[in-house]
Amino acid sequence: MSPRRSSVTTRATRVNVRTAGGVCNGTLGELFQGPVTYHGRESIGLISFPVDRYAWAYFAEGDGDPDPVPAMPKAARAARLFLRRYGLRLPPGRWSRHSELDVGAGMASSTADIVATLRTLFQFFGLPYDQEVVTGVLARIERADSVFLDDFALYLSDRHQVVEGLGTSVGFHTCSVVEAGVVDTCAVTPALLRHYRAHRHSYEACLAEMLRGFRTGDAAAVARAATVSAGLSQQVLPKETYEAVAANRAHFGADGVFVAHTGGVIGYLFTRRLARSRMDDLSAFFRELGHQCSFAWGGYGGA
């Protein structure tokens, strides 16, 4: 099957190009992560928190490697699995990437790299995008976040299964930081599972409140549940700044606290846009804690 050349429209002319690109958003950790029993089997469930930060992948046909593969190992494996699935071969060329997502911080950087790579291949070969193919590739590589979806979902990361779609009506303005260090998700999984078993009832109540919030479009209820989930996570994978962040939530008028449950992200959830003076205060607060904060919209709808 010959690759389809994409095209770019300018004001004056239509120019044929030989570069394909794919993009995928990352996350600011999760609004919830904990035990979920689905069809009689215990799994790790999460509700990823999408953010307007992205990973890009590009493939440019032409001079380059005769057997081109992406530089990132998981993306390279994804490309090989895709090509094998469709019985295709790339022509000589070069892969490149760009990412706004911190590696190992709980921002779904590797999942976003994989999804961006697959979207590039769908585009280059002119194939219809197939989410089942994407899920199948991810299942062979890693326990993934649900960043390839277009709405919030309760997702079983170890089984690559959507339990319930939660729509796009809820979203938050955020202020967050990324603490130093890299978390190996696989290495901490046994400790997580022990913690989940010991606090099952608390997680069940937290998830029930969060699902009610999503189903009714009550962002404040979602934020309250996210705060509970963050507090439970602190007991097993603690954040250095958690106590100060939690203690000052009411002072800053935040609706909740969120974290990357297996990463370094921690921050505040706001249901309303932040005033300039509040942004200044938050920046100074996090600087005193030794971090540079970032402001971003989290969710699928507009800010």
PDB file of C-alpha atoms in Angstrom:
ATOM      1  CA  MET A   1       0.000   0.000   0.000  1.00  0.00           C
ATOM      2  CA  SER A   2       1.548   3.289  -1.040  1.00  0.00           C
ATOM      3  CA  PRO A   3       1.623   6.163   1.429  1.00  0.00           C
ATOM      4  CA  ARG A   4      -0.746   9.049   0.896  1.00  0.00           C
ATOM      5  CA  ARG A   5       0.834  12.477   0.624  1.00  0.00           C
ATOM      6  CA  SER A   6      -0.790  14.958   2.929  1.00  0.00           C
ATOM      7  CA  SER A   7      -1.333  18.538   1.855  1.00  0.00           C
ATOM      8  CA  VAL A   8      -1.274  21.949   3.478  1.00  0.00           C
ATOM      9  CA  THR A   9      -3.498  24.801   2.327  1.00  0.00           C
ATOM     10  CA  THR A  10      -2.125  28.355   2.359  1.00  0.00           C
ATOM     11  CA  ARG A  11      -3.872  31.551   1.321  1.00  0.00           C
ATOM     12  CA  ALA A  12      -2.282  31.559  -2.122  1.00  0.00           C
ATOM     13  CA  THR A  13      -1.625  27.944  -3.093  1.00  0.00           C
ATOM     14  CA  ARG A  14      -1.966  24.297  -2.165  1.00  0.00           C
ATOM     15  CA  VAL A  15       1.430  22.707  -1.593  1.00  0.00           C
ATOM     16  CA  ASN A  16       2.124  18.963  -1.492  1.00  0.00           C
ATOM     17  CA  VAL A  17       4.229  17.949   1.481  1.00  0.00           C
ATOM     18  CA  ARG A  18       5.710  14.657   2.612  1.00  0.00           C
ATOM     19  CA  THR A  19       5.529  15.036   6.382  1.00  0.00           C
ATOM     20  CA  ALA A  20       2.906  13.437   8.587  1.00  0.00           C
ATOM     21  CA  GLY A  21       2.258  14.472  12.161  1.00  0.00           C
ATOM     22  CA  GLY A  22       0.334  13.291  15.186  1.00  0.00           C
ATOM     23  CA  VAL A  23      -0.390  14.942  18.505  1.00  0.00           C
ATOM     24  CA  CYS A  24      -1.703  13.787  21.877  1.00  0.00           C
ATOM     25  CA  ASN A  25      -2.406  15.678  25.071  1.00  0.00           C
ATOM     26  CA  GLY A  26      -0.923  14.653  28.395  1.00  0.00           C
ATOM     27  CA  THR A  27      -2.330  14.768  31.900  1.00  0.00           C
ATOM     28  CA  LEU A  28      -1.870  16.448  35.240  1.00  0.00           C
ATOM     29  CA  GLY A  29      -1.992  13.112  36.961  1.00  0.00           C
ATOM     30  CA  GLU A  30      -5.405  11.822  37.939  1.00  0.00           C
ATOM     31  CA  LEU A  31      -8.517  13.063  39.659  1.00  0.00           C
ATOM     32  CA  PHE A  32      -8.926   9.549  41.053  1.00  0.00           C
ATOM     33  CA  GLN A  33      -6.826   6.420  41.240  1.00  0.00           C
ATOM     34  CA  GLY A  34      -7.749   3.421  43.311  1.00  0.00           C
ATOM     35  CA  PRO A  35      -9.268  -0.062  43.396  1.00  0.00           C
ATOM     36  CA  VAL A  36     -12.198  -0.862  41.107  1.00  0.00           C
ATOM     37  CA  THR A  37     -13.968  -4.206  40.949  1.00  0.00           C
ATOM     38  CA  TYR A  38     -15.226  -4.845  37.421  1.00  0.00           C
ATOM     39  CA  HIS A  39     -16.936  -8.067  36.379  1.00  0.00           C
ATOM     40  CA  GLY A  40     -15.790  -9.689  39.596  1.00  0.00           C
ATOM     41  CA  ARG A  41     -12.121  -8.842  39.182  1.00  0.00           C
ATOM     42  CA  GLU A  42     -10.108  -6.261  41.120  1.00  0.00           C
ATOM     43  CA  SER A  43      -8.239  -3.737  38.973  1.00  0.00           C
ATOM     44  CA  ILE A  44      -6.501  -0.388  39.271  1.00  0.00           C
ATOM     45  CA  GLY A  45      -8.976   2.243  38.134  1.00  0.00           C
ATOM     46  CA  LEU A  46      -8.260   5.849  37.325  1.00  0.00           C
ATOM     47  CA  ILE A  47      -9.849   9.007  36.012  1.00  0.00           C
ATOM     48  CA  SER A  48      -7.082  10.785  34.147  1.00  0.00           C
ATOM     49  CA  PHE A  49      -6.927  14.574  34.279  1.00  0.00           C
ATOM     50  CA  PRO A  50      -6.193  15.830  30.731  1.00  0.00           C
ATOM     51  CA  VAL A  51      -4.265  19.052  30.307  1.00  0.00           C
ATOM     52  CA  ASP A  52      -3.579  21.462  27.454  1.00  0.00           C
ATOM     53  CA  ARG A  53       0.008  20.262  27.104  1.00  0.00           C
ATOM     54  CA  TYR A  54       0.991  17.951  24.308  1.00  0.00           C
ATOM     55  CA  ALA A  55       3.382  15.484  22.726  1.00  0.00           C
ATOM     56  CA  TRP A  56       3.994  15.576  18.961  1.00  0.00           C
ATOM     57  CA  ALA A  57       5.418  12.970  16.594  1.00  0.00           C
ATOM     58  CA  TYR A  58       6.474  13.576  12.982  1.00  0.00           C
ATOM     59  CA  PHE A  59       7.596  11.402  10.122  1.00  0.00           C
ATOM     60  CA  ALA A  60       9.262  13.041   7.112  1.00  0.00           C
ATOM     61  CA  GLU A  61       9.756  10.875   4.026  1.00  0.00           C
ATOM     62  CA  GLY A  62      13.004  11.375   2.120  1.00  0.00           C
ATOM     63  CA  ASP A  63      16.683  11.192   2.891  1.00  0.00           C
ATOM     64  CA  GLY A  64      17.249   9.360   6.116  1.00  0.00           C
ATOM     65  CA  ASP A  65      17.256   5.947   7.711  1.00  0.00           C
ATOM     66  CA  PRO A  66      16.188   3.171   5.293  1.00  0.00           C
ATOM     67  CA  ASP A  67      14.360   1.515   8.199  1.00  0.00           C
ATOM     68  CA  PRO A  68      13.188   4.518  10.261  1.00  0.00           C
ATOM     69  CA  VAL A  69      11.916   4.103  13.826  1.00  0.00           C
ATOM     70  CA  PRO A  70      11.108   6.706  16.513  1.00  0.00           C
ATOM     71  CA  ALA A  71      13.852   7.490  19.010  1.00  0.00           C
ATOM     72  CA  MET A  72      11.797   6.771  22.143  1.00  0.00           C
ATOM     73  CA  PRO A  73      11.795   2.992  22.840  1.00  0.00           C
ATOM     74  CA  LYS A  74       8.062   2.643  23.573  1.00  0.00           C
ATOM     75  CA  ALA A  75       7.128   4.756  20.553  1.00  0.00           C
ATOM     76  CA  ALA A  76       9.464   2.646  18.413  1.00  0.00           C
ATOM     77  CA  ARG A  77       7.763  -0.523  19.597  1.00  0.00           C
ATOM     78  CA  ALA A  78       4.364   1.010  18.895  1.00  0.00           C
ATOM     79  CA  ALA A  79       5.421   1.851  15.337  1.00  0.00           C
ATOM     80  CA  ARG A  80       6.640  -1.695  14.716  1.00  0.00           C
ATOM     81  CA  LEU A  81       3.405  -3.176  16.083  1.00  0.00           C
ATOM     82  CA  PHE A  82       1.331  -0.848  13.893  1.00  0.00           C
ATOM     83  CA  LEU A  83       3.280  -1.673  10.733  1.00  0.00           C
ATOM     84  CA  ARG A  84       3.050  -5.395  11.458  1.00  0.00           C
ATOM     85  CA  ARG A  85      -0.694  -5.102  12.121  1.00  0.00           C
ATOM     86  CA  TYR A  86      -1.329  -3.556   8.701  1.00  0.00           C
ATOM     87  CA  GLY A  87       1.431  -5.315   6.787  1.00  0.00           C
ATOM     88  CA  LEU A  88       3.101  -2.025   5.881  1.00  0.00           C
ATOM     89  CA  ARG A  89       6.639  -0.699   5.621  1.00  0.00           C
ATOM     90  CA  LEU A  90       7.779   2.884   5.927  1.00  0.00           C
ATOM     91  CA  PRO A  91       9.931   4.370   3.145  1.00  0.00           C
ATOM     92  CA  PRO A  92      13.283   5.937   4.052  1.00  0.00           C
ATOM     93  CA  GLY A  93      12.856   9.012   6.188  1.00  0.00           C
ATOM     94  CA  ARG A  94      13.235  10.529   9.630  1.00  0.00           C
ATOM     95  CA  TRP A  95      11.179  10.547  12.801  1.00  0.00           C
ATOM     96  CA  SER A  96      11.217  13.535  15.149  1.00  0.00           C
ATOM     97  CA  ARG A  97       9.298  14.520  18.247  1.00  0.00           C
ATOM     98  CA  HIS A  98       8.530  17.358  20.601  1.00  0.00           C
ATOM     99  CA  SER A  99       6.933  17.184  24.032  1.00  0.00           C
ATOM    100  CA  GLU A 100       5.713  19.578  26.705  1.00  0.00           C
ATOM    101  CA  LEU A 101       5.296  16.711  29.181  1.00  0.00           C
ATOM    102  CA  ASP A 102       7.747  15.898  31.965  1.00  0.00           C
ATOM    103  CA  VAL A 103       9.006  12.310  31.897  1.00  0.00           C
ATOM    104  CA  GLY A 104       8.269  10.181  34.963  1.00  0.00           C
ATOM    105  CA  ALA A 105       6.194  12.907  36.601  1.00  0.00           C
ATOM    106  CA  GLY A 106       2.743  11.393  36.116  1.00  0.00           C
ATOM    107  CA  MET A 107       1.875  13.450  33.015  1.00  0.00           C
ATOM    108  CA  ALA A 108       1.344  10.400  30.743  1.00  0.00           C
ATOM    109  CA  SER A 109       4.375  11.328  28.667  1.00  0.00           C
ATOM    110  CA  SER A 110       5.081   7.814  27.374  1.00  0.00           C
ATOM    111  CA  THR A 111       1.431   7.091  26.556  1.00  0.00           C
ATOM    112  CA  ALA A 112       1.167  10.422  24.741  1.00  0.00           C
ATOM    113  CA  ASP A 113       4.339   9.615  22.757  1.00  0.00           C
ATOM    114  CA  ILE A 114       2.867   6.276  21.706  1.00  0.00           C
ATOM    115  CA  VAL A 115      -0.508   7.720  20.718  1.00  0.00           C
ATOM    116  CA  ALA A 116       1.077  10.626  18.802  1.00  0.00           C
ATOM    117  CA  THR A 117       3.262   8.122  16.919  1.00  0.00           C
ATOM    118  CA  LEU A 118       0.284   5.965  15.986  1.00  0.00           C
ATOM    119  CA  ARG A 119      -1.713   8.993  14.835  1.00  0.00           C
ATOM    120  CA  THR A 120       1.223   9.982  12.634  1.00  0.00           C
ATOM    121  CA  LEU A 121       1.189   6.556  11.010  1.00  0.00           C
ATOM    122  CA  PHE A 122      -2.576   6.617  10.458  1.00  0.00           C
ATOM    123  CA  GLN A 123      -2.158   9.978   8.730  1.00  0.00           C
ATOM    124  CA  PHE A 124       0.877   9.014   6.654  1.00  0.00           C
ATOM    125  CA  PHE A 125      -0.748   5.903   5.236  1.00  0.00           C
ATOM    126  CA  GLY A 126      -4.164   7.518   4.806  1.00  0.00           C
ATOM    127  CA  LEU A 127      -5.839   4.990   7.086  1.00  0.00           C
ATOM    128  CA  PRO A 128      -8.997   5.711   9.097  1.00  0.00           C
ATOM    129  CA  TYR A 129      -8.184   6.249  12.741  1.00  0.00           C
ATOM    130  CA  ASP A 130      -9.045   3.113  14.717  1.00  0.00           C
ATOM    131  CA  GLN A 131      -9.163   3.448  18.488  1.00  0.00           C
ATOM    132  CA  GLU A 132      -9.282  -0.324  18.958  1.00  0.00           C
ATOM    133  CA  VAL A 133      -5.936  -0.619  17.194  1.00  0.00           C
ATOM    134  CA  VAL A 134      -4.508   2.079  19.470  1.00  0.00           C
ATOM    135  CA  THR A 135      -5.800   0.307  22.578  1.00  0.00           C
ATOM    136  CA  GLY A 136      -4.428  -3.013  21.351  1.00  0.00           C
ATOM    137  CA  VAL A 137      -0.973  -1.554  20.792  1.00  0.00           C
ATOM    138  CA  LEU A 138      -0.955   0.140  24.198  1.00  0.00           C
ATOM    139  CA  ALA A 139      -2.001  -3.109  25.879  1.00  0.00           C
ATOM    140  CA  ARG A 140       1.148  -4.775  24.550  1.00  0.00           C
ATOM    141  CA  ILE A 141       3.452  -2.032  25.813  1.00  0.00           C
ATOM    142  CA  GLU A 142       2.368  -0.505  29.119  1.00  0.00           C
ATOM    143  CA  ARG A 143      -0.300   0.155  31.708  1.00  0.00           C
ATOM    144  CA  ALA A 144      -1.679   3.271  30.070  1.00  0.00           C
ATOM    145  CA  ASP A 145      -3.564   6.446  30.886  1.00  0.00           C
ATOM    146  CA  SER A 146      -6.732   7.203  28.923  1.00  0.00           C
ATOM    147  CA  VAL A 147      -5.319  10.197  27.019  1.00  0.00           C
ATOM    148  CA  PHE A 148      -6.322   8.662  23.681  1.00  0.00           C
ATOM    149  CA  LEU A 149      -9.996   9.200  24.582  1.00  0.00           C
ATOM    150  CA  ASP A 150     -11.929  12.380  23.860  1.00  0.00           C
ATOM    151  CA  ASP A 151     -13.723  12.588  27.197  1.00  0.00           C
ATOM    152  CA  PHE A 152     -13.238  11.763  30.856  1.00  0.00           C
ATOM    153  CA  ALA A 153     -13.613   8.090  31.715  1.00  0.00           C
ATOM    154  CA  LEU A 154     -13.292   5.648  34.554  1.00  0.00           C
ATOM    155  CA  TYR A 155     -10.576   3.509  33.012  1.00  0.00           C
ATOM    156  CA  LEU A 156      -8.889   0.293  34.105  1.00  0.00           C
ATOM    157  CA  SER A 157      -5.260   1.013  33.340  1.00  0.00           C
ATOM    158  CA  ASP A 158      -4.060  -2.570  33.727  1.00  0.00           C
ATOM    159  CA  ARG A 159      -6.864  -4.018  31.572  1.00  0.00           C
ATOM    160  CA  HIS A 160      -7.185  -1.141  29.068  1.00  0.00           C
ATOM    161  CA  GLN A 161     -10.925  -1.136  29.632  1.00  0.00           C
ATOM    162  CA  VAL A 162     -13.338   1.800  29.805  1.00  0.00           C
ATOM    163  CA  VAL A 163     -15.807   1.185  32.623  1.00  0.00           C
ATOM    164  CA  GLU A 164     -17.815   4.375  32.112  1.00  0.00           C
ATOM    165  CA  GLY A 165     -17.517   7.436  29.915  1.00  0.00           C
ATOM    166  CA  LEU A 166     -17.916  10.627  31.958  1.00  0.00           C
ATOM    167  CA  GLY A 167     -18.366  13.280  29.298  1.00  0.00           C
ATOM    168  CA  THR A 168     -16.683  16.634  28.819  1.00  0.00           C
ATOM    169  CA  SER A 169     -18.791  19.020  30.920  1.00  0.00           C
ATOM    170  CA  VAL A 170     -16.413  19.189  33.913  1.00  0.00           C
ATOM    171  CA  GLY A 171     -13.158  21.123  33.784  1.00  0.00           C
ATOM    172  CA  PHE A 172     -10.888  23.148  36.035  1.00  0.00           C
ATOM    173  CA  HIS A 173      -8.429  25.994  36.083  1.00  0.00           C
ATOM    174  CA  THR A 174      -5.315  24.688  37.780  1.00  0.00           C
ATOM    175  CA  CYS A 175      -2.141  25.803  39.481  1.00  0.00           C
ATOM    176  CA  SER A 176       0.393  23.029  39.948  1.00  0.00           C
ATOM    177  CA  VAL A 177       4.036  22.114  40.416  1.00  0.00           C
ATOM    178  CA  VAL A 178       6.090  19.020  39.649  1.00  0.00           C
ATOM    179  CA  GLU A 179       8.200  17.721  42.510  1.00  0.00           C
ATOM    180  CA  ALA A 180      11.608  16.271  41.724  1.00  0.00           C
ATOM    181  CA  GLY A 181      12.108  12.573  41.198  1.00  0.00           C
ATOM    182  CA  VAL A 182      10.862   9.864  38.875  1.00  0.00           C
ATOM    183  CA  VAL A 183       8.323   7.238  39.914  1.00  0.00           C
ATOM    184  CA  ASP A 184       8.541   3.749  38.424  1.00  0.00           C
ATOM    185  CA  THR A 185       4.866   2.787  38.152  1.00  0.00           C
ATOM    186  CA  CYS A 186       5.551  -0.938  37.860  1.00  0.00           C
ATOM    187  CA  ALA A 187       7.853  -0.932  40.882  1.00  0.00           C
ATOM    188  CA  VAL A 188       5.305   0.710  43.182  1.00  0.00           C
ATOM    189  CA  THR A 189       2.295  -1.341  42.049  1.00  0.00           C
ATOM    190  CA  PRO A 190       2.566  -4.002  44.816  1.00  0.00           C
ATOM    191  CA  ALA A 191       2.615  -1.308  47.509  1.00  0.00           C
ATOM    192  CA  LEU A 192      -0.366   0.401  45.878  1.00  0.00           C
ATOM    193  CA  LEU A 193      -2.404  -2.796  45.814  1.00  0.00           C
ATOM    194  CA  ARG A 194      -1.713  -3.450  49.512  1.00  0.00           C
ATOM    195  CA  HIS A 195      -2.764   0.122  50.322  1.00  0.00           C
ATOM    196  CA  TYR A 196      -5.928  -0.210  48.241  1.00  0.00           C
ATOM    197  CA  ARG A 197      -6.967  -3.374  50.064  1.00  0.00           C
ATOM    198  CA  ALA A 198      -6.423  -1.720  53.456  1.00  0.00           C
ATOM    199  CA  HIS A 199      -8.519   1.349  52.530  1.00  0.00           C
ATOM    200  CA  ARG A 200     -11.085  -0.143  50.167  1.00  0.00           C
ATOM    201  CA  HIS A 201     -14.139   1.436  51.791  1.00  0.00           C
ATOM    202  CA  SER A 202     -12.616   4.919  51.707  1.00  0.00           C
ATOM    203  CA  TYR A 203     -11.788   4.531  48.017  1.00  0.00           C
ATOM    204  CA  GLU A 204     -15.270   3.226  47.236  1.00  0.00           C
ATOM    205  CA  ALA A 205     -16.895   6.232  48.919  1.00  0.00           C
ATOM    206  CA  CYS A 206     -14.498   8.616  47.146  1.00  0.00           C
ATOM    207  CA  LEU A 207     -15.208   7.134  43.732  1.00  0.00           C
ATOM    208  CA  ALA A 208     -18.977   7.138  44.319  1.00  0.00           C
ATOM    209  CA  GLU A 209     -18.887  10.870  45.115  1.00  0.00           C
ATOM    210  CA  MET A 210     -16.726  11.603  42.093  1.00  0.00           C
ATOM    211  CA  LEU A 211     -18.977   9.670  39.707  1.00  0.00           C
ATOM    212  CA  ARG A 212     -22.017  11.503  41.058  1.00  0.00           C
ATOM    213  CA  GLY A 213     -20.227  14.781  40.402  1.00  0.00           C
ATOM    214  CA  PHE A 214     -19.430  13.865  36.812  1.00  0.00           C
ATOM    215  CA  ARG A 215     -22.908  12.528  36.102  1.00  0.00           C
ATOM    216  CA  THR A 216     -24.551  15.728  37.356  1.00  0.00           C
ATOM    217  CA  GLY A 217     -21.925  18.143  36.002  1.00  0.00           C
ATOM    218  CA  ASP A 218     -21.036  19.254  39.543  1.00  0.00           C
ATOM    219  CA  ALA A 219     -17.392  20.294  39.249  1.00  0.00           C
ATOM    220  CA  ALA A 220     -17.174  21.240  42.934  1.00  0.00           C
ATOM    221  CA  ALA A 221     -18.183  17.702  43.956  1.00  0.00           C
ATOM    222  CA  VAL A 222     -15.560  16.268  41.616  1.00  0.00           C
ATOM    223  CA  ALA A 223     -12.962  18.567  43.199  1.00  0.00           C
ATOM    224  CA  ARG A 224     -13.928  17.442  46.708  1.00  0.00           C
ATOM    225  CA  ALA A 225     -13.555  13.800  45.713  1.00  0.00           C
ATOM    226  CA  ALA A 226     -10.225  14.514  44.008  1.00  0.00           C
ATOM    227  CA  THR A 227      -9.028  16.012  47.298  1.00  0.00           C
ATOM    228  CA  VAL A 228      -9.950  12.815  49.130  1.00  0.00           C
ATOM    229  CA  SER A 229      -8.165  10.705  46.505  1.00  0.00           C
ATOM    230  CA  ALA A 230      -5.068  12.900  46.830  1.00  0.00           C
ATOM    231  CA  GLY A 231      -5.132  12.473  50.612  1.00  0.00           C
ATOM    232  CA  LEU A 232      -5.373   8.699  50.309  1.00  0.00           C
ATOM    233  CA  SER A 233      -2.462   8.698  47.871  1.00  0.00           C
ATOM    234  CA  GLN A 234      -0.379  10.697  50.341  1.00  0.00           C
ATOM    235  CA  GLN A 235      -0.483   7.724  52.709  1.00  0.00           C
ATOM    236  CA  VAL A 236       1.336   5.450  50.280  1.00  0.00           C
ATOM    237  CA  LEU A 237       3.288   7.689  47.852  1.00  0.00           C
ATOM    238  CA  PRO A 238       3.744  10.963  49.751  1.00  0.00           C
ATOM    239  CA  LYS A 239       4.397  14.357  48.172  1.00  0.00           C
ATOM    240  CA  GLU A 240       6.862  16.644  49.948  1.00  0.00           C
ATOM    241  CA  THR A 241       4.648  19.723  49.562  1.00  0.00           C
ATOM    242  CA  TYR A 242       1.318  18.016  50.294  1.00  0.00           C
ATOM    243  CA  GLU A 243       0.856  19.226  53.872  1.00  0.00           C
ATOM    244  CA  ALA A 244       1.475  22.869  52.941  1.00  0.00           C
ATOM    245  CA  VAL A 245      -0.723  22.648  49.841  1.00  0.00           C
ATOM    246  CA  ALA A 246      -3.586  21.011  51.731  1.00  0.00           C
ATOM    247  CA  ALA A 247      -3.327  23.446  54.650  1.00  0.00           C
ATOM    248  CA  ASN A 248      -3.574  26.492  52.356  1.00  0.00           C
ATOM    249  CA  ARG A 249      -6.390  25.284  50.080  1.00  0.00           C
ATOM    250  CA  ALA A 250      -9.074  27.381  51.788  1.00  0.00           C
ATOM    251  CA  HIS A 251      -6.780  30.414  51.965  1.00  0.00           C
ATOM    252  CA  PHE A 252      -6.438  30.446  48.179  1.00  0.00           C
ATOM    253  CA  GLY A 253     -10.110  29.671  47.602  1.00  0.00           C
ATOM    254  CA  ALA A 254      -9.301  26.439  45.765  1.00  0.00           C
ATOM    255  CA  ASP A 255     -12.096  23.943  45.235  1.00  0.00           C
ATOM    256  CA  GLY A 256      -9.782  20.981  45.606  1.00  0.00           C
ATOM    257  CA  VAL A 257      -6.316  19.449  45.582  1.00  0.00           C
ATOM    258  CA  PHE A 258      -5.139  16.999  42.943  1.00  0.00           C
ATOM    259  CA  VAL A 259      -2.021  14.893  42.424  1.00  0.00           C
ATOM    260  CA  ALA A 260      -0.369  12.494  40.065  1.00  0.00           C
ATOM    261  CA  HIS A 261      -0.912   9.392  42.172  1.00  0.00           C
ATOM    262  CA  THR A 262       2.249   7.747  40.807  1.00  0.00           C
ATOM    263  CA  GLY A 263       4.147  10.898  39.887  1.00  0.00           C
ATOM    264  CA  GLY A 264       5.340  14.274  41.125  1.00  0.00           C
ATOM    265  CA  VAL A 265       2.449  16.560  40.146  1.00  0.00           C
ATOM    266  CA  ILE A 266       0.475  18.345  42.874  1.00  0.00           C
ATOM    267  CA  GLY A 267      -1.744  21.386  42.679  1.00  0.00           C
ATOM    268  CA  TYR A 268      -5.047  23.163  43.156  1.00  0.00           C
ATOM    269  CA  LEU A 269      -8.370  22.868  41.328  1.00  0.00           C
ATOM    270  CA  PHE A 270     -10.481  25.975  40.702  1.00  0.00           C
ATOM    271  CA  THR A 271     -13.949  25.957  39.167  1.00  0.00           C
ATOM    272  CA  ARG A 272     -13.602  29.660  38.288  1.00  0.00           C
ATOM    273  CA  ARG A 273     -10.939  31.551  36.395  1.00  0.00           C
ATOM    274  CA  LEU A 274      -8.217  32.911  38.640  1.00  0.00           C
ATOM    275  CA  ALA A 275      -7.871  36.632  39.209  1.00  0.00           C
ATOM    276  CA  ARG A 276      -4.468  38.105  38.392  1.00  0.00           C
ATOM    277  CA  SER A 277      -3.743  38.903  42.055  1.00  0.00           C
ATOM    278  CA  ARG A 278      -4.540  35.310  43.043  1.00  0.00           C
ATOM    279  CA  MET A 279      -2.110  34.028  40.409  1.00  0.00           C
ATOM    280  CA  ASP A 280       0.565  36.290  41.887  1.00  0.00           C
ATOM    281  CA  ASP A 281      -0.134  34.970  45.400  1.00  0.00           C
ATOM    282  CA  LEU A 282      -0.025  31.349  44.268  1.00  0.00           C
ATOM    283  CA  SER A 283       3.226  31.905  42.408  1.00  0.00           C
ATOM    284  CA  ALA A 284       4.851  33.371  45.511  1.00  0.00           C
ATOM    285  CA  PHE A 285       3.504  30.552  47.685  1.00  0.00           C
ATOM    286  CA  PHE A 286       4.927  27.797  45.517  1.00  0.00           C
ATOM    287  CA  ARG A 287       8.212  29.667  45.101  1.00  0.00           C
ATOM    288  CA  GLU A 288       8.557  29.691  48.899  1.00  0.00           C
ATOM    289  CA  LEU A 289       8.131  25.916  48.742  1.00  0.00           C
ATOM    290  CA  GLY A 290      10.978  25.768  46.224  1.00  0.00           C
ATOM    291  CA  HIS A 291       8.978  25.251  43.030  1.00  0.00           C
ATOM    292  CA  GLN A 292       7.970  27.098  39.888  1.00  0.00           C
ATOM    293  CA  CYS A 293       4.229  26.767  39.414  1.00  0.00           C
ATOM    294  CA  SER A 294       2.304  26.488  36.161  1.00  0.00           C
ATOM    295  CA  PHE A 295      -1.262  27.496  35.275  1.00  0.00           C
ATOM    296  CA  ALA A 296      -3.232  25.373  32.840  1.00  0.00           C
ATOM    297  CA  TRP A 297      -6.743  24.323  31.880  1.00  0.00           C
ATOM    298  CA  GLY A 298      -7.557  20.748  32.790  1.00  0.00           C
ATOM    299  CA  GLY A 299     -10.419  19.072  30.987  1.00  0.00           C
ATOM    300  CA  TYR A 300     -11.844  18.634  27.500  1.00  0.00           C
ATOM    301  CA  GLY A 301     -14.162  21.626  27.218  1.00  0.00           C
ATOM    302  CA  GLY A 302     -13.069  25.221  26.761  1.00  0.00           C
ATOM    303  CA  ALA A 303     -11.605  27.200  29.638  1.00  0.00           C
TER     304      ALA A 303
END
